[in-house]
Amino acid sequence: MVRVVSFIFSLFFVCEVVYGQTFDQGKALADSSLKEKMVWVEKLASDDSEETTRILQHWLDGILVYWPQENRLVRGIKEGRRYQLQDLMTEEALGTAASRDIDRVKTNNSLRSALKQVLGSRQLASSDRDVRLAAIAELKRRPDYKVLLLLKKREAAEQDDQIARQLSELIGLVLLESTEANEQLEGLQRISGELSPEVKDSLSRFLLNPNLDPQVVEVAQRELEGITRSLMYWGIGQDLFFGLSLGSVLLLAAIGLAITFGVMGVINMAHGEFIMLGAYTTFVIQQWIPATSMWSLLISIPAAFVVSGTAGIVLERLVIRHLYGRPLETLLATFGVSLILQQLVRTVFGPLNQSVVTPDLLSGALDINAAFSVTYNRLFVIAFALCVLVTLWAVMQRTPFGMRVRAVTMNRGMASSMGVQTKRLDALAFGLGSGIAGMGGVALSQLTNVGPNLGQSYIVDSFMVVVFGGVGNLFGTVFAALSLGVANKILEPFSGAVLAKILILVFIILFIQKRPRGLFALKGRAAED
């Protein structure tokens, strides 16, 4: 009897909404139990008018209230202890009311899910592509067999290939809710090869049903095993991509250190701060040029090279050139310089991290499938590291400057006797290595926040890369950076980020016990030392 009465009231309410009249059904809706409200949702779902859509949306947002004074439903926004009342359709201000003078149309999690389902079904017909995609994503979370006919109708009318594919996947999930074996098989066929989490979860729940046909069970198990296997392979691919991006960052951070360490044998503990200076240069450039413009990033690259390179030359001229041949004192001096640079940055920019905006061109990701996507900013870092590497190789192999650097690296005394100005070359090489570190800071600013301690996170990793690859060897530095980056990302899912770093460090320690000069050690002065 209660259901019959609720049904009658529901029909009355729908009619009043459609024709704009106001009777006491609003009060009945506000006063009904949560179970009875579910009946109202079902009946309102049968009317696709804009008014009904507004009611459902306001109900979901928690701002649908009944106003006894006017005997109608209105939009009520709470401000302090009072409600600002507005017309449902025009949002015209209707005055204010105390909490005791209105009745909120309450909801719970079950009602919210039902309301999202109804609104999601309506949004499938939206002219906005993003709205349709969002509606499909919402409906995937809780497939409902009742909307099957609507979904097939929308699939037949859909012109966008991507949305049509998403609709087909959604229909497949909905068909799994059917009790007919032929529909279940059609659903399994539609979702075959799809790797989204919703498909895997739905298949797992589907196989828990004890009443399934044996043929259906066999097909479903085969699909679930295929999805699990594909997710494992694509997960490995995702780890490799993140490993390459981490390796590219390590390469940019270590390649400058490899030059200075290889040419002068200087343990520069301030190298991380040159990375930090490059990152802060990007932040400063974005204050002058619109941050979302790609020009801000492109201009930051040479600017960071100049700033960090100049700082490196000044450090070499004022401090390091007086300490050649005294490695312990050089280490302590450069460590003190790193603390000074950190405090200088804190004084100028403040102790808090600064956020560098990623340009619009590098925002977002390229989605290969539901299990694998590559972000444009990481692709940029990989491509940028490759460009720096090729340019540096050309400088070292094809220019007189590079030939002199290689000569000093091999045998400083012989190079000096042949007329190479080793002191001048030391300053230029130190500036080159510091400038490349600054460009690494530009790339790093696209992946993380910029702060005074940014360089400290990479100084140990940079030394590990240089020692593992071979001091002064460009190819060894590249191999070491990429291999350590990939190894770190492959270990993280099993051991965690901290333990993965520890395992890498232990490996490096054990490795240098057997090969103190690294994988690809240079012959000449470095070998003799």
PDB file of C-alpha atoms in Angstrom, residues 162 187 246 276 388 482:
ATOM      1  CA  GLN A 162      36.839   7.804 -29.146  1.00  0.00           C
ATOM      2  CA  GLY A 187      29.337  -7.935 -23.212  1.00  0.00           C
ATOM      3  CA  LEU A 246      64.629   9.815 -14.230  1.00  0.00           C
ATOM      4  CA  MET A 276      69.050  24.939  -8.186  1.00  0.00           C
ATOM      5  CA  VAL A 388      72.138  18.467 -24.707  1.00  0.00           C
ATOM      6  CA  LEU A 482      70.034   5.744 -17.846  1.00  0.00           C
TER       7      LEU A 482
END
